PDB file of C-alpha atoms in Angstrom:
ATOM      1  CA  MET A   1      -5.759  34.034  20.385  1.00  0.00           C
ATOM      2  CA  SER A   2      -2.985  31.475  20.741  1.00  0.00           C
ATOM      3  CA  VAL A   3      -2.254  31.657  17.016  1.00  0.00           C
ATOM      4  CA  ILE A   4      -1.907  35.435  17.209  1.00  0.00           C
ATOM      5  CA  LEU A   5       0.439  35.165  20.186  1.00  0.00           C
ATOM      6  CA  SER A   6       2.564  32.523  18.493  1.00  0.00           C
ATOM      7  CA  VAL A   7       2.836  34.649  15.331  1.00  0.00           C
ATOM      8  CA  PHE A   8       3.763  37.647  17.479  1.00  0.00           C
ATOM      9  CA  PHE A   9       6.472  35.775  19.379  1.00  0.00           C
ATOM     10  CA  ALA A  10       7.817  34.134  16.226  1.00  0.00           C
ATOM     11  CA  SER A  11       8.072  37.500  14.481  1.00  0.00           C
ATOM     12  CA  PHE A  12       9.696  38.935  17.609  1.00  0.00           C
ATOM     13  CA  LEU A  13      12.359  36.224  17.648  1.00  0.00           C
ATOM     14  CA  ILE A  14      12.994  36.472  13.906  1.00  0.00           C
ATOM     15  CA  SER A  15      13.270  40.266  14.089  1.00  0.00           C
ATOM     16  CA  SER A  16      15.537  40.007  17.112  1.00  0.00           C
ATOM     17  CA  SER A  17      17.892  37.634  15.325  1.00  0.00           C
ATOM     18  CA  ILE A  18      17.965  39.851  12.230  1.00  0.00           C
ATOM     19  CA  GLY A  19      18.736  42.880  14.401  1.00  0.00           C
ATOM     20  CA  ALA A  20      21.474  41.033  16.255  1.00  0.00           C
ATOM     21  CA  SER A  21      23.107  39.934  13.017  1.00  0.00           C
ATOM     22  CA  ILE A  22      22.963  43.458  11.568  1.00  0.00           C
ATOM     23  CA  SER A  23      24.422  45.028  14.708  1.00  0.00           C
ATOM     24  CA  GLY A  24      27.093  42.333  14.869  1.00  0.00           C
ATOM     25  CA  ALA A  25      28.026  43.029  11.269  1.00  0.00           C
ATOM     26  CA  ILE A  26      28.320  46.756  11.983  1.00  0.00           C
ATOM     27  CA  TRP A  27      30.489  46.153  15.070  1.00  0.00           C
ATOM     28  CA  THR A  28      32.684  43.658  13.236  1.00  0.00           C
ATOM     29  CA  ASN A  29      33.199  45.755  10.125  1.00  0.00           C
ATOM     30  CA  LYS A  30      33.546  49.199  11.706  1.00  0.00           C
ATOM     31  CA  MET A  31      35.053  48.888  15.172  1.00  0.00           C
ATOM     32  CA  TYR A  32      38.645  47.912  14.457  1.00  0.00           C
ATOM     33  CA  GLY A  33      39.084  50.519  11.718  1.00  0.00           C
ATOM     34  CA  VAL A  34      37.611  53.322  13.815  1.00  0.00           C
ATOM     35  CA  VAL A  35      39.736  52.414  16.866  1.00  0.00           C
ATOM     36  CA  LEU A  36      42.872  52.255  14.727  1.00  0.00           C
ATOM     37  CA  GLY A  37      42.029  55.564  13.032  1.00  0.00           C
ATOM     38  CA  ASN A  38      41.396  57.308  16.361  1.00  0.00           C
ATOM     39  CA  MET A  39      44.635  56.005  17.837  1.00  0.00           C
ATOM     40  CA  GLN A  40      46.617  57.117  14.786  1.00  0.00           C
ATOM     41  CA  ASP A  41      44.930  60.544  14.833  1.00  0.00           C
ATOM     42  CA  MET A  42      45.866  60.971  18.499  1.00  0.00           C
ATOM     43  CA  GLY A  43      49.474  60.003  17.763  1.00  0.00           C
ATOM     44  CA  ILE A  44      49.550  56.955  20.021  1.00  0.00           C
ATOM     45  CA  PRO A  45      52.684  54.856  19.447  1.00  0.00           C
ATOM     46  CA  ASN A  46      52.162  51.246  18.252  1.00  0.00           C
ATOM     47  CA  ALA A  47      48.517  52.059  17.420  1.00  0.00           C
ATOM     48  CA  ALA A  48      48.006  48.969  15.243  1.00  0.00           C
ATOM     49  CA  GLU A  49      49.105  46.639  18.035  1.00  0.00           C
ATOM     50  CA  LEU A  50      46.939  48.406  20.644  1.00  0.00           C
ATOM     51  CA  ALA A  51      43.910  48.458  18.329  1.00  0.00           C
ATOM     52  CA  LYS A  52      44.226  44.715  17.730  1.00  0.00           C
ATOM     53  CA  PHE A  53      44.630  44.132  21.477  1.00  0.00           C
ATOM     54  CA  GLU A  54      41.496  46.181  22.194  1.00  0.00           C
ATOM     55  CA  TYR A  55      39.492  44.475  19.448  1.00  0.00           C
ATOM     56  CA  ASP A  56      40.500  40.951  20.521  1.00  0.00           C
ATOM     57  CA  THR A  57      40.230  41.348  24.314  1.00  0.00           C
ATOM     58  CA  PRO A  58      38.420  44.548  25.319  1.00  0.00           C
ATOM     59  CA  ILE A  59      38.178  43.607  29.015  1.00  0.00           C
ATOM     60  CA  GLU A  60      41.920  43.066  29.303  1.00  0.00           C
ATOM     61  CA  PHE A  61      42.495  46.323  27.428  1.00  0.00           C
ATOM     62  CA  ILE A  62      40.498  48.376  29.931  1.00  0.00           C
ATOM     63  CA  LYS A  63      42.326  46.707  32.826  1.00  0.00           C
ATOM     64  CA  VAL A  64      45.687  47.759  31.396  1.00  0.00           C
ATOM     65  CA  HIS A  65      44.692  51.186  30.035  1.00  0.00           C
ATOM     66  CA  THR A  66      42.744  53.024  32.729  1.00  0.00           C
ATOM     67  CA  TRP A  67      40.358  55.864  32.102  1.00  0.00           C
ATOM     68  CA  GLY A  68      42.082  59.060  31.030  1.00  0.00           C
ATOM     69  CA  THR A  69      44.914  57.459  29.073  1.00  0.00           C
ATOM     70  CA  PRO A  70      45.035  58.456  25.398  1.00  0.00           C
ATOM     71  CA  ALA A  71      44.443  54.871  24.217  1.00  0.00           C
ATOM     72  CA  ARG A  72      41.320  54.531  26.365  1.00  0.00           C
ATOM     73  CA  ILE A  73      39.981  57.896  25.163  1.00  0.00           C
ATOM     74  CA  ALA A  74      40.529  56.798  21.553  1.00  0.00           C
ATOM     75  CA  VAL A  75      38.581  53.597  22.224  1.00  0.00           C
ATOM     76  CA  ALA A  76      35.744  55.464  23.971  1.00  0.00           C
ATOM     77  CA  THR A  77      35.352  57.877  21.061  1.00  0.00           C
ATOM     78  CA  ALA A  78      35.432  54.915  18.649  1.00  0.00           C
ATOM     79  CA  TYR A  79      32.613  53.248  20.580  1.00  0.00           C
ATOM     80  CA  SER A  80      30.521  56.425  20.414  1.00  0.00           C
ATOM     81  CA  HIS A  81      31.204  56.729  16.682  1.00  0.00           C
ATOM     82  CA  VAL A  82      30.121  53.145  15.966  1.00  0.00           C
ATOM     83  CA  GLN A  83      27.128  53.552  18.285  1.00  0.00           C
ATOM     84  CA  LYS A  84      25.897  56.373  16.031  1.00  0.00           C
ATOM     85  CA  TYR A  85      25.863  53.937  13.108  1.00  0.00           C
ATOM     86  CA  LEU A  86      23.877  51.451  15.175  1.00  0.00           C
ATOM     87  CA  CYS A  87      21.304  54.051  16.212  1.00  0.00           C
ATOM     88  CA  MET A  88      20.857  55.326  12.665  1.00  0.00           C
ATOM     89  CA  THR A  89      20.434  51.786  11.361  1.00  0.00           C
ATOM     90  CA  GLY A  90      17.866  51.019  14.046  1.00  0.00           C
ATOM     91  CA  LEU A  91      15.870  54.129  13.200  1.00  0.00           C
ATOM     92  CA  VAL A  92      15.929  53.331   9.495  1.00  0.00           C
ATOM     93  CA  LEU A  93      14.746  49.771  10.132  1.00  0.00           C
ATOM     94  CA  CYS A  94      11.976  50.912  12.513  1.00  0.00           C
ATOM     95  CA  PHE A  95      10.611  53.604  10.196  1.00  0.00           C
ATOM     96  CA  PRO A  96       8.557  51.209   8.015  1.00  0.00           C
ATOM     97  CA  LEU A  97       7.047  49.657  11.148  1.00  0.00           C
ATOM     98  CA  ILE A  98       6.017  53.061  12.451  1.00  0.00           C
ATOM     99  CA  VAL A  99       4.435  53.953   9.108  1.00  0.00           C
ATOM    100  CA  LEU A 100       2.630  50.600   8.909  1.00  0.00           C
ATOM    101  CA  SER A 101       1.282  50.996  12.448  1.00  0.00           C
ATOM    102  CA  PHE A 102      -0.819  53.929  11.236  1.00  0.00           C
ATOM    103  CA  VAL A 103      -2.574  51.837   8.586  1.00  0.00           C
ATOM    104  CA  VAL A 104      -3.455  48.838  10.761  1.00  0.00           C
ATOM    105  CA  ARG A 105      -7.174  48.308  11.177  1.00  0.00           C
ATOM    106  CA  ASP A 106      -8.741  49.339  14.441  1.00  0.00           C
ATOM    107  CA  HIS A 107     -11.207  46.547  15.108  1.00  0.00           C
ATOM    108  CA  ARG A 108     -14.061  47.101  17.487  1.00  0.00           C
ATOM    109  CA  LEU A 109     -13.828  44.561  20.283  1.00  0.00           C
ATOM    110  CA  ASP A 110     -17.029  43.805  22.129  1.00  0.00           C
ATOM    111  CA  SER A 111     -17.261  42.812  25.761  1.00  0.00           C
ATOM    112  CA  VAL A 112     -19.259  39.662  24.952  1.00  0.00           C
ATOM    113  CA  GLN A 113     -18.022  36.371  23.586  1.00  0.00           C
ATOM    114  CA  SER A 114     -20.491  35.928  20.710  1.00  0.00           C
ATOM    115  CA  LEU A 115     -21.836  38.314  18.080  1.00  0.00           C
ATOM    116  CA  GLU A 116     -25.227  36.584  18.339  1.00  0.00           C
ATOM    117  CA  VAL A 117     -25.533  37.751  21.933  1.00  0.00           C
ATOM    118  CA  ASP A 118     -24.303  41.279  21.242  1.00  0.00           C
ATOM    119  CA  HIS A 119     -26.114  42.215  18.001  1.00  0.00           C
ATOM    120  CA  ASP A 120     -29.054  41.334  15.880  1.00  0.00           C
ATOM    121  CA  ASP A 121     -29.675  41.544  12.126  1.00  0.00           C
ATOM    122  CA  GLU A 122     -30.709  45.191  12.246  1.00  0.00           C
ATOM    123  CA  GLN A 123     -27.373  46.299  13.711  1.00  0.00           C
ATOM    124  CA  GLY A 124     -25.165  44.848  11.015  1.00  0.00           C
ATOM    125  CA  VAL A 125     -24.753  41.161  11.793  1.00  0.00           C
ATOM    126  CA  SER A 126     -25.944  38.714   9.147  1.00  0.00           C
ATOM    127  CA  ARG A 127     -26.088  34.965   9.324  1.00  0.00           C
ATOM    128  CA  ASP A 128     -24.795  33.055   6.314  1.00  0.00           C
ATOM    129  CA  GLY A 129     -25.632  29.499   7.295  1.00  0.00           C
ATOM    130  CA  LYS A 130     -24.030  28.992  10.698  1.00  0.00           C
ATOM    131  CA  VAL A 131     -21.413  31.722  10.285  1.00  0.00           C
ATOM    132  CA  VAL A 132     -22.047  35.096  11.901  1.00  0.00           C
ATOM    133  CA  MET A 133     -20.600  37.884   9.757  1.00  0.00           C
ATOM    134  CA  ASN A 134     -19.498  41.213  11.195  1.00  0.00           C
ATOM    135  CA  LYS A 135     -20.571  44.040   8.878  1.00  0.00           C
ATOM    136  CA  TYR A 136     -20.365  47.066  11.169  1.00  0.00           C
ATOM    137  CA  ASP A 137     -16.558  47.299  11.217  1.00  0.00           C
ATOM    138  CA  ASP A 138     -15.662  49.395   8.172  1.00  0.00           C
ATOM    139  CA  ASP A 139     -12.007  49.804   7.269  1.00  0.00           C
ATOM    140  CA  ILE A 140     -11.463  53.463   6.405  1.00  0.00           C
ATOM    141  CA  VAL A 141      -7.869  52.986   5.248  1.00  0.00           C
ATOM    142  CA  LEU A 142      -8.740  50.073   2.949  1.00  0.00           C
ATOM    143  CA  ASP A 143     -11.718  51.954   1.507  1.00  0.00           C
ATOM    144  CA  ASN A 144      -9.520  54.979   0.756  1.00  0.00           C
ATOM    145  CA  LEU A 145      -6.857  52.787  -0.847  1.00  0.00           C
ATOM    146  CA  ARG A 146      -9.489  51.098  -3.023  1.00  0.00           C
ATOM    147  CA  SER A 147     -10.899  54.416  -4.207  1.00  0.00           C
ATOM    148  CA  PHE A 148      -7.394  55.742  -4.840  1.00  0.00           C
ATOM    149  CA  SER A 149      -6.386  52.673  -6.844  1.00  0.00           C
ATOM    150  CA  THR A 150      -9.627  52.876  -8.844  1.00  0.00           C
ATOM    151  CA  SER A 151      -8.963  56.523  -9.697  1.00  0.00           C
ATOM    152  CA  VAL A 152      -5.349  55.749 -10.636  1.00  0.00           C
ATOM    153  CA  LYS A 153      -6.469  52.882 -12.895  1.00  0.00           C
ATOM    154  CA  ALA A 154      -9.045  55.142 -14.531  1.00  0.00           C
ATOM    155  CA  ARG A 155      -6.453  57.839 -15.164  1.00  0.00           C
ATOM    156  CA  TRP A 156      -4.010  55.271 -16.511  1.00  0.00           C
ATOM    157  CA  ARG A 157      -6.554  53.898 -18.971  1.00  0.00           C
ATOM    158  CA  GLY A 158      -7.643  57.382 -19.958  1.00  0.00           C
ATOM    159  CA  THR A 159     -11.263  56.850 -18.982  1.00  0.00           C
ATOM    160  CA  PRO A 160     -13.196  59.537 -17.123  1.00  0.00           C
ATOM    161  CA  LEU A 161     -13.803  58.972 -13.419  1.00  0.00           C
ATOM    162  CA  CYS A 162     -17.528  59.580 -13.651  1.00  0.00           C
ATOM    163  CA  ASN A 163     -20.067  59.281 -16.414  1.00  0.00           C
ATOM    164  CA  THR A 164     -21.414  62.553 -17.749  1.00  0.00           C
ATOM    165  CA  ASP A 165     -24.230  60.835 -19.701  1.00  0.00           C
TER     166      ASP A 165
END
């Protein structure tokens, strides 16, 4: 169990760092251009200087330009525009995980600690030496993938799927 938890936490931290670097790259590459474009579209004088000021020190910018000023509205719309990119990227990166979650095996977990206590040979547990093997937990997804790959290989080779002899 500790190995599973450590793999889970390691993958969590790795995924978190990848996500942070991707979102940082999006903010860095998009934000200044979108703020500058919004300020120029709204006709704000010295837009390049204000956009650089906002990008370098956003807290100082919001202290100087209160809510309702054209520069602050341009920045708020720029944030919402860049946030759309972040949300779309997050959805795209989560889609494979959602798909893979449907093909993960659903193991049957018993309430006892040992298979020897829970089952006998007639119920699907066999003893190979000292190892107790679980044979009652069929993987439906893996079985379907095996049969699909066998049929694809047979079609590729041009052999019939079943013998008619």
